[in-house]
Each structure stands twice: as structure tokens, then as C-alpha cells.
GROMACS .gro file of C-alpha atoms in nm:
model
  269
    1MET     CA    1   0.000   0.000   0.000
    2GLY     CA    2   0.160   0.324  -0.118
    3ILE     CA    3   0.099   0.641   0.084
    4VAL     CA    4  -0.030   0.957  -0.086
    5ASN     CA    5  -0.043   1.235   0.173
    6VAL     CA    6  -0.239   1.531   0.038
    7THR     CA    7  -0.139   1.741   0.338
    8PRO     CA    8   0.095   2.028   0.427
    9ASP     CA    9   0.201   1.882   0.762
   10SER     CA   10   0.250   1.505   0.751
   11PHE     CA   11   0.558   1.403   0.949
   12SER     CA   12   0.756   1.264   0.656
   13ASP     CA   13   0.646   1.433   0.333
   14GLY     CA   14   0.407   1.710   0.430
   15GLY     CA   15   0.347   1.955   0.146
   16ARG     CA   16   0.516   1.756  -0.129
   17TRP     CA   17   0.190   1.625  -0.274
   18LEU     CA   18  -0.059   1.890  -0.156
   19ASN     CA   19  -0.134   1.993  -0.512
   20PRO     CA   20  -0.388   1.742  -0.653
   21ASP     CA   21  -0.206   1.701  -0.984
   22ALA     CA   22   0.122   1.634  -0.800
   23ALA     CA   23  -0.053   1.385  -0.572
   24VAL     CA   24  -0.200   1.197  -0.868
   25ARG     CA   25   0.136   1.184  -1.046
   26HIS     CA   26   0.298   1.059  -0.727
   27GLY     CA   27   0.034   0.790  -0.692
   28ILE     CA   28   0.088   0.671  -1.048
   29ASP     CA   29   0.462   0.659  -0.980
   30LEU     CA   30   0.401   0.444  -0.671
   31ILE     CA   31   0.193   0.202  -0.876
   32ALA     CA   32   0.476   0.182  -1.131
   33ASP     CA   33   0.713   0.104  -0.843
   34GLY     CA   34   0.501  -0.194  -0.740
   35ALA     CA   35   0.220  -0.069  -0.516
   36ASP     CA   36  -0.102  -0.271  -0.528
   37LEU     CA   37  -0.310  -0.011  -0.343
   38LEU     CA   38  -0.285   0.363  -0.277
   39ASP     CA   39  -0.386   0.517   0.054
   40VAL     CA   40  -0.498   0.880   0.006
   41GLY     CA   41  -0.518   1.100   0.315
   42GLY     CA   42  -0.603   1.466   0.364
   43GLU     CA   43  -0.540   1.506   0.737
   44SER     CA   44  -0.215   1.445   0.921
   45THR     CA   45  -0.236   1.209   1.218
   46ARG     CA   46   0.120   1.267   1.343
   47PRO     CA   47   0.157   1.337   1.717
   48GLY     CA   48   0.045   1.691   1.792
   49ALA     CA   49  -0.119   1.752   1.454
   50VAL     CA   50  -0.404   2.004   1.443
   51ARG     CA   51  -0.729   1.880   1.289
   52VAL     CA   52  -0.857   2.033   0.966
   53SER     CA   53  -1.221   2.097   0.882
   54VAL     CA   54  -1.421   1.831   0.703
   55GLU     CA   55  -1.460   2.072   0.410
   56GLU     CA   56  -1.083   2.111   0.378
   57GLU     CA   57  -1.025   1.738   0.401
   58LEU     CA   58  -1.282   1.674   0.128
   59ALA     CA   59  -1.131   1.940  -0.096
   60ARG     CA   60  -0.790   1.780  -0.062
   61VAL     CA   61  -0.878   1.416  -0.119
   62LEU     CA   62  -1.177   1.392  -0.352
   63PRO     CA   63  -1.004   1.514  -0.672
   64VAL     CA   64  -0.715   1.274  -0.606
   65VAL     CA   65  -0.936   0.975  -0.525
   66ARG     CA   66  -1.151   1.039  -0.833
   67ALA     CA   67  -0.853   1.077  -1.067
   68LEU     CA   68  -0.668   0.770  -0.941
   69ALA     CA   69  -0.982   0.554  -0.944
   70SER     CA   70  -1.049   0.662  -1.303
   71GLU     CA   71  -0.705   0.521  -1.389
   72GLY     CA   72  -0.810   0.181  -1.252
   73VAL     CA   73  -0.612   0.216  -0.929
   74ALA     CA   74  -0.740   0.047  -0.612
   75VAL     CA   75  -0.776   0.345  -0.379
   76SER     CA   76  -0.801   0.352  -0.001
   77ILE     CA   77  -0.925   0.664   0.178
   78ASP     CA   78  -0.734   0.740   0.497
   79THR     CA   79  -0.988   0.917   0.719
   80THR     CA   80  -1.162   0.903   1.055
   81ARG     CA   81  -1.471   1.089   0.932
   82SER     CA   82  -1.784   0.920   0.802
   83GLU     CA   83  -1.867   1.199   0.558
   84VAL     CA   84  -1.523   1.185   0.401
   85ALA     CA   85  -1.538   0.805   0.382
   86GLU     CA   86  -1.882   0.813   0.219
   87ARG     CA   87  -1.790   1.079  -0.036
   88ALA     CA   88  -1.460   0.908  -0.118
   89VAL     CA   89  -1.630   0.574  -0.177
   90ASP     CA   90  -1.874   0.752  -0.408
   91ALA     CA   91  -1.567   0.890  -0.590
   92GLY     CA   92  -1.422   0.540  -0.638
   93ALA     CA   93  -1.241   0.437  -0.318
   94VAL     CA   94  -1.270   0.066  -0.237
   95ILE     CA   95  -1.111   0.069   0.110
   96VAL     CA   96  -1.169   0.289   0.415
   97ASN     CA   97  -0.857   0.310   0.632
   98ASP     CA   98  -0.967   0.452   0.968
   99VAL     CA   99  -0.686   0.508   1.218
  100SER     CA  100  -0.947   0.542   1.494
  101GLY     CA  101  -1.108   0.204   1.432
  102GLY     CA  102  -1.451   0.368   1.440
  103LEU     CA  103  -1.406   0.549   1.771
  104ALA     CA  104  -1.366   0.903   1.633
  105ASP     CA  105  -1.689   0.892   1.431
  106PRO     CA  106  -1.902   0.582   1.500
  107ARG     CA  107  -2.122   0.653   1.196
  108ILE     CA  108  -1.831   0.540   0.979
  109ARG     CA  109  -1.926   0.183   1.071
  110THR     CA  110  -2.268   0.236   0.911
  111VAL     CA  111  -2.105   0.375   0.596
  112VAL     CA  112  -1.886   0.065   0.574
  113ALA     CA  113  -2.180  -0.169   0.635
  114GLU     CA  114  -2.395   0.001   0.371
  115THR     CA  115  -2.124   0.029   0.103
  116GLY     CA  116  -1.962  -0.312   0.161
  117VAL     CA  117  -1.609  -0.175   0.120
  118VAL     CA  118  -1.302  -0.314   0.294
  119TYR     CA  119  -1.240  -0.145   0.629
  120VAL     CA  120  -0.906  -0.115   0.809
  121ALA     CA  121  -0.964  -0.089   1.184
  122MET     CA  122  -0.652   0.043   1.352
  123HIS     CA  123  -0.570   0.033   1.723
  124TRP     CA  124  -0.624   0.385   1.855
  125ARG     CA  125  -0.679   0.552   2.189
  126GLY     CA  126  -0.717   0.921   2.106
  127HIS     CA  127  -0.653   1.201   1.861
  128SER     CA  128  -0.305   1.330   1.778
  129ASP     CA  129  -0.306   1.599   2.047
  130VAL     CA  130  -0.354   1.349   2.331
  131MET     CA  131  -0.240   1.009   2.206
  132GLN     CA  132   0.106   1.026   2.359
  133ASP     CA  133  -0.057   1.063   2.701
  134LEU     CA  134  -0.231   0.728   2.651
  135THR     CA  135   0.066   0.492   2.631
  136HIS     CA  136   0.020   0.277   2.941
  137TYR     CA  137  -0.012  -0.099   2.877
  138ASP     CA  138  -0.002  -0.391   3.116
  139ASP     CA  139   0.095  -0.615   2.823
  140VAL     CA  140   0.107  -0.425   2.495
  141VAL     CA  141   0.035  -0.727   2.274
  142ALA     CA  142  -0.252  -0.860   2.485
  143ASP     CA  143  -0.398  -0.513   2.540
  144VAL     CA  144  -0.387  -0.413   2.173
  145ARG     CA  145  -0.537  -0.748   2.074
  146ALA     CA  146  -0.819  -0.709   2.326
  147GLU     CA  147  -0.897  -0.354   2.215
  148LEU     CA  148  -0.902  -0.458   1.850
  149ALA     CA  149  -1.131  -0.747   1.940
  150GLN     CA  150  -1.371  -0.492   2.088
  151ARG     CA  151  -1.358  -0.291   1.765
  152LEU     CA  152  -1.463  -0.607   1.578
  153VAL     CA  153  -1.761  -0.650   1.810
  154GLU     CA  154  -1.868  -0.291   1.749
  155LEU     CA  155  -1.835  -0.334   1.374
  156ARG     CA  156  -2.043  -0.652   1.376
  157ASP     CA  157  -2.309  -0.476   1.581
  158ALA     CA  158  -2.322  -0.207   1.311
  159GLY     CA  159  -2.376  -0.465   1.039
  160VAL     CA  160  -2.020  -0.486   0.903
  161ARG     CA  161  -1.932  -0.837   0.788
  162ASP     CA  162  -1.615  -0.991   0.930
  163GLU     CA  163  -1.477  -1.051   0.581
  164GLN     CA  164  -1.477  -0.674   0.519
  165VAL     CA  165  -1.237  -0.603   0.806
  166VAL     CA  166  -0.858  -0.575   0.824
  167VAL     CA  167  -0.688  -0.501   1.158
  168ASP     CA  168  -0.385  -0.278   1.217
  169PRO     CA  169  -0.185  -0.265   1.544
  170GLY     CA  170  -0.142   0.113   1.510
  171LEU     CA  171   0.235   0.133   1.533
  172GLY     CA  172   0.334   0.469   1.679
  173PHE     CA  173  -0.019   0.562   1.785
  174ALA     CA  174  -0.040   0.586   2.166
  175LYS     CA  175   0.280   0.379   2.175
  176GLU     CA  176   0.623   0.448   2.315
  177PRO     CA  177   0.903   0.345   2.075
  178ALA     CA  178   0.972   0.022   2.264
  179ASP     CA  179   0.603  -0.080   2.252
  180ASN     CA  180   0.607  -0.130   1.876
  181TRP     CA  181   0.860  -0.414   1.862
  182PRO     CA  182   0.655  -0.669   2.060
  183LEU     CA  183   0.359  -0.598   1.833
  184LEU     CA  184   0.570  -0.663   1.524
  185ALA     CA  185   0.723  -0.974   1.677
  186HIS     CA  186   0.379  -1.116   1.763
  187LEU     CA  187   0.169  -1.047   1.456
  188ASP     CA  188   0.035  -1.399   1.502
  189ALA     CA  189  -0.149  -1.280   1.815
  190LEU     CA  190  -0.330  -1.019   1.607
  191ALA     CA  191  -0.389  -1.263   1.321
  192SER     CA  192  -0.558  -1.495   1.571
  193LEU     CA  193  -0.850  -1.249   1.563
  194GLY     CA  194  -0.924  -1.413   1.229
  195ARG     CA  195  -0.873  -1.106   1.014
  196PRO     CA  196  -0.590  -0.995   0.781
  197VAL     CA  197  -0.328  -0.768   0.937
  198LEU     CA  198  -0.197  -0.443   0.790
  199VAL     CA  199   0.137  -0.310   0.917
  200GLY     CA  200   0.219   0.061   0.894
  201ALA     CA  201   0.576   0.108   1.014
  202SER     CA  202   0.703   0.336   0.738
  203ARG     CA  203   0.949   0.603   0.855
  204LYS     CA  204   0.796   0.611   1.202
  205ARG     CA  205   0.952   0.752   1.515
  206PHE     CA  206   1.030   0.414   1.669
  207LEU     CA  207   1.258   0.338   1.373
  208GLY     CA  208   1.433   0.671   1.417
  209ALA     CA  209   1.482   0.595   1.787
  210LEU     CA  210   1.651   0.267   1.692
  211LEU     CA  211   1.872   0.421   1.423
  212THR     CA  212   2.045   0.703   1.605
  213GLY     CA  213   2.312   0.897   1.417
  214PRO     CA  214   2.668   0.972   1.531
  215ASP     CA  215   2.536   1.259   1.743
  216GLY     CA  216   2.299   1.025   1.929
  217ARG     CA  217   1.991   1.180   1.776
  218PRO     CA  218   1.724   0.978   1.591
  219VAL     CA  219   1.781   0.973   1.217
  220PRO     CA  220   1.527   1.186   1.025
  221PRO     CA  221   1.227   1.027   0.850
  222ASP     CA  222   1.387   1.034   0.504
  223ARG     CA  223   1.669   0.810   0.631
  224ARG     CA  224   1.438   0.538   0.762
  225ASP     CA  225   1.340   0.372   0.433
  226GLU     CA  226   1.594   0.088   0.456
  227ALA     CA  227   1.469   0.002   0.806
  228THR     CA  228   1.113   0.021   0.676
  229THR     CA  229   1.202  -0.228   0.403
  230ALA     CA  230   1.344  -0.466   0.664
  231VAL     CA  231   1.022  -0.443   0.863
  232SER     CA  232   0.822  -0.506   0.544
  233ALA     CA  233   1.016  -0.827   0.477
  234LEU     CA  234   0.980  -0.953   0.833
  235ALA     CA  235   0.611  -0.859   0.855
  236ALA     CA  236   0.532  -1.031   0.526
  237ALA     CA  237   0.728  -1.340   0.627
  238ASN     CA  238   0.523  -1.351   0.945
  239GLY     CA  239   0.187  -1.335   0.772
  240ALA     CA  240   0.098  -0.967   0.731
  241TRP     CA  241  -0.164  -0.906   0.463
  242CYS     CA  242  -0.022  -0.571   0.357
  243VAL     CA  243   0.243  -0.313   0.445
  244ARG     CA  244   0.174   0.060   0.416
  245VAL     CA  245   0.483   0.251   0.300
  246HIS     CA  246   0.605   0.583   0.162
  247GLU     CA  247   0.878   0.437  -0.061
  248VAL     CA  248   0.733   0.140  -0.249
  249GLY     CA  249   1.015  -0.014  -0.453
  250GLY     CA  250   1.218  -0.163  -0.170
  251SER     CA  251   0.915  -0.297   0.015
  252ALA     CA  252   0.765  -0.444  -0.304
  253ASP     CA  253   1.087  -0.643  -0.350
  254ALA     CA  254   1.091  -0.733   0.019
  255VAL     CA  255   0.743  -0.882   0.021
  256ARG     CA  256   0.823  -1.089  -0.289
  257VAL     CA  257   1.130  -1.227  -0.112
  258ALA     CA  258   0.917  -1.300   0.196
  259ALA     CA  259   0.655  -1.478  -0.015
  260ALA     CA  260   0.919  -1.700  -0.175
  261TRP     CA  261   1.067  -1.770   0.169
  262ARG     CA  262   0.729  -1.869   0.314
  263GLU     CA  263   0.648  -2.090   0.015
  264ALA     CA  264   0.979  -2.271   0.041
  265SER     CA  265   0.936  -2.316   0.417
  266GLU     CA  266   0.591  -2.466   0.371
  267GLN     CA  267   0.710  -2.701   0.098
  268TRP     CA  268   0.994  -2.831   0.314
  269ALA     CA  269   0.761  -2.885   0.607
   0.00000   0.00000   0.00000
């Protein structure tokens, strides 16, 4: 899944693709690099980000979703708002990627149930301005699994079919850097919920914290692509359904390597 941020303030590439024409060209380039899906978002969810109005979010994403869908691209809309999800699906999106898992705007569950689109339910505890105050876990893997299980119950109650749902551990969201590694190492615990798992590690802060430079400071986001590719390979080898990345080429190669590795392992067994 290639990321198309139509925002001025995303943590890694804010402003680069704010112009709709530039965003569409970037999306087409990501497809050429090997992306199967494109995730279009019009609101940054980085820690501390300020929310934009629904009107601004719609103005940013709808032209891009419509143009990419008209090119035959499988488009995901990255939003927590039911109105944006509904309008984007009308414009051609086939996936709703909701970082709040339905908590920010519960009506989004009804939109998903009525449209029948695929829905990514991410683990989430609060909006960007408060999420780093919500990082306490007794057992991060067990707690995230339990909270995602509750999201599945809420979706079923709203009429969403299980086969529509993908789960996402929400790396970096209400997580300290060290919390993300157990989640990656135990994707099987999340997969035991019976739904595909999406992993979104690309360029995130926990990778920067691991890869400190000579001065002891975390490396900047644009120097985290190699680490992202390593995570993509390991996640795919351990059963992830999809990886969501900024730089597609390396991860596309990585998941092919992982697929061959898994196939060979299963044949030997």
C-alpha cells in the first residue's frame, strides 16, 4: 500500500503532494514502483497535529481519489470521518482506512456496512493531540489485541461483515518506541483475531529511535526507508496481509522475497 499524503504537515512528506495534480502523479509513480493499493489521506495524524475541517479534508482528497480511481487504481481513503469516507467511496475508493477504528466517528461503521467496502480498523486511543498521554499498557500485545477485538464486536453490531475487516496494530499511535517491537514480533497474536493484518511502520519515530546517528539523535524520516524495508520483509514473512509505505520499490521487493521464503518453508515442512 503506497501512501499519498495530500497534506501540508505530515511528518515525513508534508506539502510535497498537496497539489492534486502532483498527488495523482505521485500515486501513479508508486503504482509503477510496485504498489497494489494507494492510501490517500487529507489530514495528518502525526503526534500533535491540528485537525482540519471536514470541508478542507474533502477538498484535498476527492479530486485525487476520483482521478486515481479513473485510472483503474485500487484506492483507499485514509480518514476518521464518516462523511469523508462516504464521499470518497462515491468517488471510487474501495477501502476505508480509519486510524481510529470507528471510535472518532461511530457513523463510519454504518457507511462501511452500507457500502460493503473493505475497512481497516486500527488500534487507537485518542486524537493526535492526546495520544502520547495514553501509552500505558499492562501487556502491549494482549492489550492491543483485546482492544481490536472490541472494535470487531462494534463493527459486527453495526452490520459490518467480518470478511470486510482488516486489523492494524497502530504502530506509533499511543505507543512508546519500545512498545512497537513486541507488536511486530507477535503479529500472530493479532492474526488470531481471524482477520488480515496491515502493518504501517514506514518512517515512524520508533525506527528513528533505533537508528540514532553519530550525534545520538534519531535519524530523520527520510533516512528510515531501509529500516522500513526490513520491517516489510519480516512482517510479510510472518503473515501480514499488507504493508503501508512511503517508498514502495524496496518494500515491493521485500514482500516478494518473503513470499518465496514462506512458500519454500511450507514445501519443506
